[in-house]
CSV table of C-alpha atoms in Angstrom, one decimal:
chain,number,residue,atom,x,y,z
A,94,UNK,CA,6.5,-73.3,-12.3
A,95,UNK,CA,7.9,-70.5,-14.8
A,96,UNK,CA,11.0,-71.1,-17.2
A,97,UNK,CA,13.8,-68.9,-16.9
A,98,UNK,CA,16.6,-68.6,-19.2
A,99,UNK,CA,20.4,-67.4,-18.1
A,100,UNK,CA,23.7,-66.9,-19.6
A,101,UNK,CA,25.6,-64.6,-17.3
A,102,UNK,CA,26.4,-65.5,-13.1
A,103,UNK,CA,24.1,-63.1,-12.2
A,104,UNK,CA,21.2,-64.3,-14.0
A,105,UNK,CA,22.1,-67.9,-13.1
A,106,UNK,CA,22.6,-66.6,-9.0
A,107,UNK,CA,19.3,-65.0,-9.1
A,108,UNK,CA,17.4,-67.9,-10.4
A,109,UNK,CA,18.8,-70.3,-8.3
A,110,UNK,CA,17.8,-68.1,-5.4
A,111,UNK,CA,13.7,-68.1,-6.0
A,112,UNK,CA,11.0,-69.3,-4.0
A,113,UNK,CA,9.6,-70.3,-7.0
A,114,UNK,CA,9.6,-73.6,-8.8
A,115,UNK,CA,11.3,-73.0,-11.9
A,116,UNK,CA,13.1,-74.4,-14.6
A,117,UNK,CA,16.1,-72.8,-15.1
A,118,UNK,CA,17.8,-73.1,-19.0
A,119,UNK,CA,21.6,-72.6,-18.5
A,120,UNK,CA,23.3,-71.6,-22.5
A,121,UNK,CA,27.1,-71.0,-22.8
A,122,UNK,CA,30.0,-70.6,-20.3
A,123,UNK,CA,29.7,-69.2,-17.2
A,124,UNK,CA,32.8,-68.6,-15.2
A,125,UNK,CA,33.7,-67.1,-11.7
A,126,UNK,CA,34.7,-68.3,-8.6
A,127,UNK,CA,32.1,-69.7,-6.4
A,128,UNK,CA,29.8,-71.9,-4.9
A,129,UNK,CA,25.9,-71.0,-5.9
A,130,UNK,CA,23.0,-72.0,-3.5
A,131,UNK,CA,20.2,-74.0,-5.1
A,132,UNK,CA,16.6,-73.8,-3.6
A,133,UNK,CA,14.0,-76.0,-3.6
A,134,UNK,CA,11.4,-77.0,-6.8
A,135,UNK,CA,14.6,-76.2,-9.0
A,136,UNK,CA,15.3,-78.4,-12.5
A,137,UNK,CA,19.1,-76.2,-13.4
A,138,UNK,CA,19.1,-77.8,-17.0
A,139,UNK,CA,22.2,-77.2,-19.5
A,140,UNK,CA,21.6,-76.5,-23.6
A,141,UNK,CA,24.1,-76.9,-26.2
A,142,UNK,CA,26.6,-77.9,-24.0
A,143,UNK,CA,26.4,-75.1,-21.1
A,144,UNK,CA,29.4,-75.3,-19.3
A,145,UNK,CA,29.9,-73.7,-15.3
A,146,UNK,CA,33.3,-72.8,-15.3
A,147,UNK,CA,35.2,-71.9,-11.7
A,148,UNK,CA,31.2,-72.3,-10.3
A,149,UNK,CA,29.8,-74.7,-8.0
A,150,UNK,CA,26.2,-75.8,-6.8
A,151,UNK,CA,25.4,-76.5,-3.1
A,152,UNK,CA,22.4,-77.9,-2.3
A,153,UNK,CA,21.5,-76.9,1.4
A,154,UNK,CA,18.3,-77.8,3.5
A,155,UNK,CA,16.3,-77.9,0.3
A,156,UNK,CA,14.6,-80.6,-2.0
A,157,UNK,CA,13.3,-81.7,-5.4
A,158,UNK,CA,16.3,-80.8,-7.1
A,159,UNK,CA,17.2,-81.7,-10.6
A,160,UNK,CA,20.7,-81.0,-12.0
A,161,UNK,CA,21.1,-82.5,-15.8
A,162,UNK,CA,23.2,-81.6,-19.1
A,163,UNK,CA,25.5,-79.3,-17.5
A,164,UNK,CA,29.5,-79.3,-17.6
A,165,UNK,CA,30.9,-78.3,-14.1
A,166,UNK,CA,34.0,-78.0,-14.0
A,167,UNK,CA,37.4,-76.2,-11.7
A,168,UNK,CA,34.5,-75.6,-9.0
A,169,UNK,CA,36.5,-73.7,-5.5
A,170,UNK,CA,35.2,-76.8,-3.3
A,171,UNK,CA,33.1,-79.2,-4.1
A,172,UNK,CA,31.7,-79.6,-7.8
A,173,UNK,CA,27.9,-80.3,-6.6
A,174,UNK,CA,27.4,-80.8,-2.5
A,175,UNK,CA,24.0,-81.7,-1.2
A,176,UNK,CA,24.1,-81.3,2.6
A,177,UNK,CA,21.5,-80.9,5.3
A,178,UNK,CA,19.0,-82.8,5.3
A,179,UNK,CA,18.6,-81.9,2.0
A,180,UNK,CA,16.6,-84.5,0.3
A,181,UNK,CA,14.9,-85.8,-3.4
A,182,UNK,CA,18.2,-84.4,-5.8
A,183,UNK,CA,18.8,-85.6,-9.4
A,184,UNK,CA,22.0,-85.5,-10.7
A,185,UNK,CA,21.4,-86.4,-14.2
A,186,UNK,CA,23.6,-86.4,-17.5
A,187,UNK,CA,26.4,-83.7,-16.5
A,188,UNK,CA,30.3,-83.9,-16.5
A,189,UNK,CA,31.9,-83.0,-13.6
A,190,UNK,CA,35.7,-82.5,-13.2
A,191,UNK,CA,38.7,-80.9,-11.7
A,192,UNK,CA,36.8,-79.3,-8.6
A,193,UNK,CA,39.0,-78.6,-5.4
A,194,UNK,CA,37.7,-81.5,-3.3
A,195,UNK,CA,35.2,-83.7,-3.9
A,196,UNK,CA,33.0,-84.1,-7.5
A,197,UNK,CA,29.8,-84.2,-5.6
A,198,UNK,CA,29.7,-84.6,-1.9
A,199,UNK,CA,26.4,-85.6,-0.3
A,200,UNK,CA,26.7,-85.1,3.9
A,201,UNK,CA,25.1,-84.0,6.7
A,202,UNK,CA,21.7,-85.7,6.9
A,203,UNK,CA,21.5,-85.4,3.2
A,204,UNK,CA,18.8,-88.5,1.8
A,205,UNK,CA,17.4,-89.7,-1.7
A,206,UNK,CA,20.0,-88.1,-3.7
A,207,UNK,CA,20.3,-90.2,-7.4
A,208,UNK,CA,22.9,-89.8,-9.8
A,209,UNK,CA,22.9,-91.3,-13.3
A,210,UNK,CA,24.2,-91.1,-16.5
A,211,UNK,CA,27.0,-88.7,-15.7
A,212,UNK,CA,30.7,-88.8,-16.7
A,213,UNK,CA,33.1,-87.8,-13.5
A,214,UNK,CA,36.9,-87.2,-14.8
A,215,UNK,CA,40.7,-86.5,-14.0
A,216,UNK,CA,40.1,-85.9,-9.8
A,217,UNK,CA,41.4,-87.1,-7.1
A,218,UNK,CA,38.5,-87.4,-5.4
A,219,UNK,CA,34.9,-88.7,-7.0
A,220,UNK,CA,31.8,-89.1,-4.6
A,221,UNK,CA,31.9,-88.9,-0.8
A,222,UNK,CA,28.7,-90.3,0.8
A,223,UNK,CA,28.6,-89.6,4.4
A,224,UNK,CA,31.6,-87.5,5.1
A,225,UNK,CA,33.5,-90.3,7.3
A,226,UNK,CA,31.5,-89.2,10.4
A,227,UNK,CA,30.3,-91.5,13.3
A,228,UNK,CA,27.8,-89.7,13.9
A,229,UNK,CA,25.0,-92.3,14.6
A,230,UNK,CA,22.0,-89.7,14.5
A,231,UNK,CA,23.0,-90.9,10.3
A,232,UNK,CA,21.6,-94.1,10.4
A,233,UNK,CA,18.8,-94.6,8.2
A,234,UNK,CA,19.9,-91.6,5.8
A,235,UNK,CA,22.3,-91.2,2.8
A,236,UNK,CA,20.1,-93.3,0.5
A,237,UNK,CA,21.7,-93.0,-2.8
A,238,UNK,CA,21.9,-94.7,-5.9
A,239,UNK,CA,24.5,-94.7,-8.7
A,240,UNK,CA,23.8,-96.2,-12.1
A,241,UNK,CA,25.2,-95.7,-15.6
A,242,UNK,CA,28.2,-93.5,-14.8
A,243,UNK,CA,31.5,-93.4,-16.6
A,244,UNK,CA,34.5,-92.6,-14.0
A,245,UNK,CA,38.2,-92.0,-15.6
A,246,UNK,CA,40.9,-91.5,-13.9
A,247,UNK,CA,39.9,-91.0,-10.2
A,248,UNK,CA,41.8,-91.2,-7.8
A,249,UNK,CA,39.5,-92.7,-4.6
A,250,UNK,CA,35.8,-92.7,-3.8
A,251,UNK,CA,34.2,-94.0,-6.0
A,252,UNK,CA,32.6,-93.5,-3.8
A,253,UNK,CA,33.2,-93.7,-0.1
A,254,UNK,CA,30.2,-94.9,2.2
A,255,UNK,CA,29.6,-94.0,5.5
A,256,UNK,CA,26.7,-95.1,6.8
A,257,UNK,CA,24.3,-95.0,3.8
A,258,UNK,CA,22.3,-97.4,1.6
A,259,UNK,CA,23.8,-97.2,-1.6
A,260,UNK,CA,23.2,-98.7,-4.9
A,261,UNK,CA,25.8,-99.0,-7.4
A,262,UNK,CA,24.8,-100.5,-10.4
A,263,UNK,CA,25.9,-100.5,-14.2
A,264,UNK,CA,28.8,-97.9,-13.6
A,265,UNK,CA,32.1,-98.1,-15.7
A,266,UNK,CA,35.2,-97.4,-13.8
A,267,UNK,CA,38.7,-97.2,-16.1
A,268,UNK,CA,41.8,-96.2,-14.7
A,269,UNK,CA,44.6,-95.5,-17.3
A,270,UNK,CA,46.9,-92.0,-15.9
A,271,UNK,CA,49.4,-93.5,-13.4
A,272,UNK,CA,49.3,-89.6,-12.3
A,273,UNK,CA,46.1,-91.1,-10.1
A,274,UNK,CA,45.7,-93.3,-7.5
A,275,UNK,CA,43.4,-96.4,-8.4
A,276,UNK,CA,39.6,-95.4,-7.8
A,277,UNK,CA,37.5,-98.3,-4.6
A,278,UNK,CA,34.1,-98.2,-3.9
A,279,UNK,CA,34.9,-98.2,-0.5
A,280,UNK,CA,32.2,-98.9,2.8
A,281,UNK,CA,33.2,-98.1,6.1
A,282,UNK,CA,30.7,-97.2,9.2
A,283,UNK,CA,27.7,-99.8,8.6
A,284,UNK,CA,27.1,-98.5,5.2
A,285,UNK,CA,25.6,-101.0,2.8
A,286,UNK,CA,27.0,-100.8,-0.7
A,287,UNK,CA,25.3,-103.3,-3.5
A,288,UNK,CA,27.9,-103.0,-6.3
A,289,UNK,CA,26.1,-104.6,-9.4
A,290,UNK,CA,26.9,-105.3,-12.8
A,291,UNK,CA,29.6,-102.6,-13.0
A,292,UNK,CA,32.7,-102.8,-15.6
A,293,UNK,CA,36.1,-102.1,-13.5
A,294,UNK,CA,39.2,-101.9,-15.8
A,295,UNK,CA,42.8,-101.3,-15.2
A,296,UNK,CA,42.5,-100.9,-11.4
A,297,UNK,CA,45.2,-103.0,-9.6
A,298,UNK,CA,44.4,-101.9,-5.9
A,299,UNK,CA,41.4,-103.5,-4.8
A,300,UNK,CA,38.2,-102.2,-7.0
A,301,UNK,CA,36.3,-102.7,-4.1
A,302,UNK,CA,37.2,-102.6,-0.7
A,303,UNK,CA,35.1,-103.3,3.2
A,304,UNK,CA,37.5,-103.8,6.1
A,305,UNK,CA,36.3,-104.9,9.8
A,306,UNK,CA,40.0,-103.1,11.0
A,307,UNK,CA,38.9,-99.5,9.5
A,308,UNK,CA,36.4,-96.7,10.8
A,309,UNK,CA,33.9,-97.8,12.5
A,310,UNK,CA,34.2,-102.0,11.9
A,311,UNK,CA,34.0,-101.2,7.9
A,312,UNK,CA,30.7,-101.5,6.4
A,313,UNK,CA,29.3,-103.9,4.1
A,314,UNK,CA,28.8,-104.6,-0.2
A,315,UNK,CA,27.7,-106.9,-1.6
A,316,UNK,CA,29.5,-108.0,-5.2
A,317,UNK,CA,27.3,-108.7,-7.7
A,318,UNK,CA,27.6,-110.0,-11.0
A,319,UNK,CA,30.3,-107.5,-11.7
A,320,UNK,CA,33.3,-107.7,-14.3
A,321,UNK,CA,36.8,-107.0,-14.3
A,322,UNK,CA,39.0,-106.5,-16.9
A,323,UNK,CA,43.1,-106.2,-15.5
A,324,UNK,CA,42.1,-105.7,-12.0
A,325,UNK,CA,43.6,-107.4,-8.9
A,326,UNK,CA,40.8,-109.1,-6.4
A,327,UNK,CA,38.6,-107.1,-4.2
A,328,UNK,CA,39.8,-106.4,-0.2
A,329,UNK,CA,36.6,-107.3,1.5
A,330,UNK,CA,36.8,-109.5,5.1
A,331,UNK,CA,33.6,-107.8,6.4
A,332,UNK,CA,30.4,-109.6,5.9
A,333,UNK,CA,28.7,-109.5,2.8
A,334,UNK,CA,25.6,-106.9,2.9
A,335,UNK,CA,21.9,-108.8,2.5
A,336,UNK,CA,20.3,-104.9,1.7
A,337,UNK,CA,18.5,-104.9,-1.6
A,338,UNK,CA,16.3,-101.9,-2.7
A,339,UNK,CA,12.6,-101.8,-2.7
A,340,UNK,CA,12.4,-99.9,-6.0
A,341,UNK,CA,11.8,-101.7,-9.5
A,342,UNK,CA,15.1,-101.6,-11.3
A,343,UNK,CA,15.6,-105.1,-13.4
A,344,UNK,CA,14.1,-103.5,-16.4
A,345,UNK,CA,17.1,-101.2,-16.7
A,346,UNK,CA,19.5,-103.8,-15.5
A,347,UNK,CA,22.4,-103.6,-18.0
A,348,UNK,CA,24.9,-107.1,-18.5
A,349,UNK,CA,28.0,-106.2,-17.2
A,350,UNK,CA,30.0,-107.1,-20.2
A,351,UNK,CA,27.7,-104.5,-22.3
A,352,UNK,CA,28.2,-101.7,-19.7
A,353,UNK,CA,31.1,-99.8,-21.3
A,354,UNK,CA,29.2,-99.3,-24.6
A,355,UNK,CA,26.2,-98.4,-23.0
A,356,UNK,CA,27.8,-95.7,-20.9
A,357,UNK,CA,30.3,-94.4,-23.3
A,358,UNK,CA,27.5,-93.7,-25.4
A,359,UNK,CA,25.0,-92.5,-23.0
A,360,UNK,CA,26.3,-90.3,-20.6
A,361,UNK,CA,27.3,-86.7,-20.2
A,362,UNK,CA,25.2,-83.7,-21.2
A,363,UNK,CA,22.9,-84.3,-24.0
């Protein structure tokens, strides 16, 4: 596909908007007030620290979607949403903060959406996977994984499962601002959350949480090989998910004990 390069809303708006595949360089601020529509065979990639100020991305009925190295931040709604049956998104090396509602929001049908090496700060809400419905035509979808994240100072959902197959591995989750409530990767509505390796420190309500008395009987995770540093215990009396993914990911596999480093060093825009 062609490579376009854009500094100004309109330029960005216009890109996004093509039938084409295209790569998409983003360079400086942009600021407004909205929420831009991505199409499909789209890589949106920030230099020099682009930053999307007062702008969101939305994701809708489209695929093979890469976002990486961009700063979002004060987005209207939601900071990145990928919603249906949209499918095959990369969220990859961006820092998202401060939007309206949630920091990326992947719903309605949504499916193979994989976010990494991203920093997601001072909100009081971080991921939402699902949307909370019981909507059973779900089932099967929402496959998502998490890995190599750094998440400060959020105040829930981090993130909150419904239905889903999500894997959570090698994240770093700090609470320090009393101003926010304490951050739980939370699983309700027969999701399936494999929380592994991760680095949770300063959370004292429950860093991970599955209850049979909430939506839907609660859903299920599985703790694994995780570390705590001035947390209280977990608030799980559901059963303990058996899902594993089929993909290859043991080569990247970081100890828990070395995952605040890693991430701390690796992620945000590059």
């Amino acid at each position: 596909g062609q490579t376009v390069n854009v500094s100004t809303l309109s330029a960005l708006t216009s890109a996004l908007a093509s039938s084409s595949a295209t790569i998409i360089n983003v360079s400086g601020t942009i600021s407004g007030s909205a929420t831009l529509n991505v199409m499909s065979n789209k890589t949106i990639n920030g230099v020099n620290g682009a930053t999307l100020n007062g702008i969101g991305l939305s994701v809708y009925t489209n695929s093979n979607v890469i976002i990486k190295n961009l700063r979002i931040q004060n987005s209207p709604v939601d900071g990145i949403i990928v919603t249906r049956s949209s499918h095959h998104v990369w969220i990859d090396h961006c820092w998202i903060s401060g939007a309206a509602d949630e920091l990326i929001d992947v719903s309605k049908s949504a499916n193979y959406v994989t976010i990494s090496w991203s920093k997601f700060t001072s909100s009081h809400y971080g991921i939402l996977i699902g949307g909370g419905s019981t909507n059973t035509a779900y089932r099967g979808l929402f496959n998502v994984t998490l890995h190599h994240n750094y998440f400060y100072d959020i105040s829930e959902r981090v993130p909150f499962a419904s239905y889903g197959k999500v894997h959570f591995f090698n994240n770093y989750v700090l609470q320090e601002n009393p101003a926010y409530r304490q951050p739980q990767v939370h699983a309700v509505i027969e999701s399936n959350i494999r929380v592994e390796n991760n680095y949770f420190k300063g959370i004292s309500n429950r860093p991970i949480r599955s209850l049979v008395s909430e939506i839907g009987g609660g859903g299920q995770v599985l703790d694994l090989n995780n570390a705590y540093s001035s947390c209280s215990t977990n608030y799980i009396d559901t059963a303990p998910s058996t899902w594993a993914p089929s993909y290859e990911y043991m080569s990247a596999l970081t100890p828990a004990a070395d995952v605040p480093t890693a991430v701390l060093n690796g992620a945000g825009p590059k």
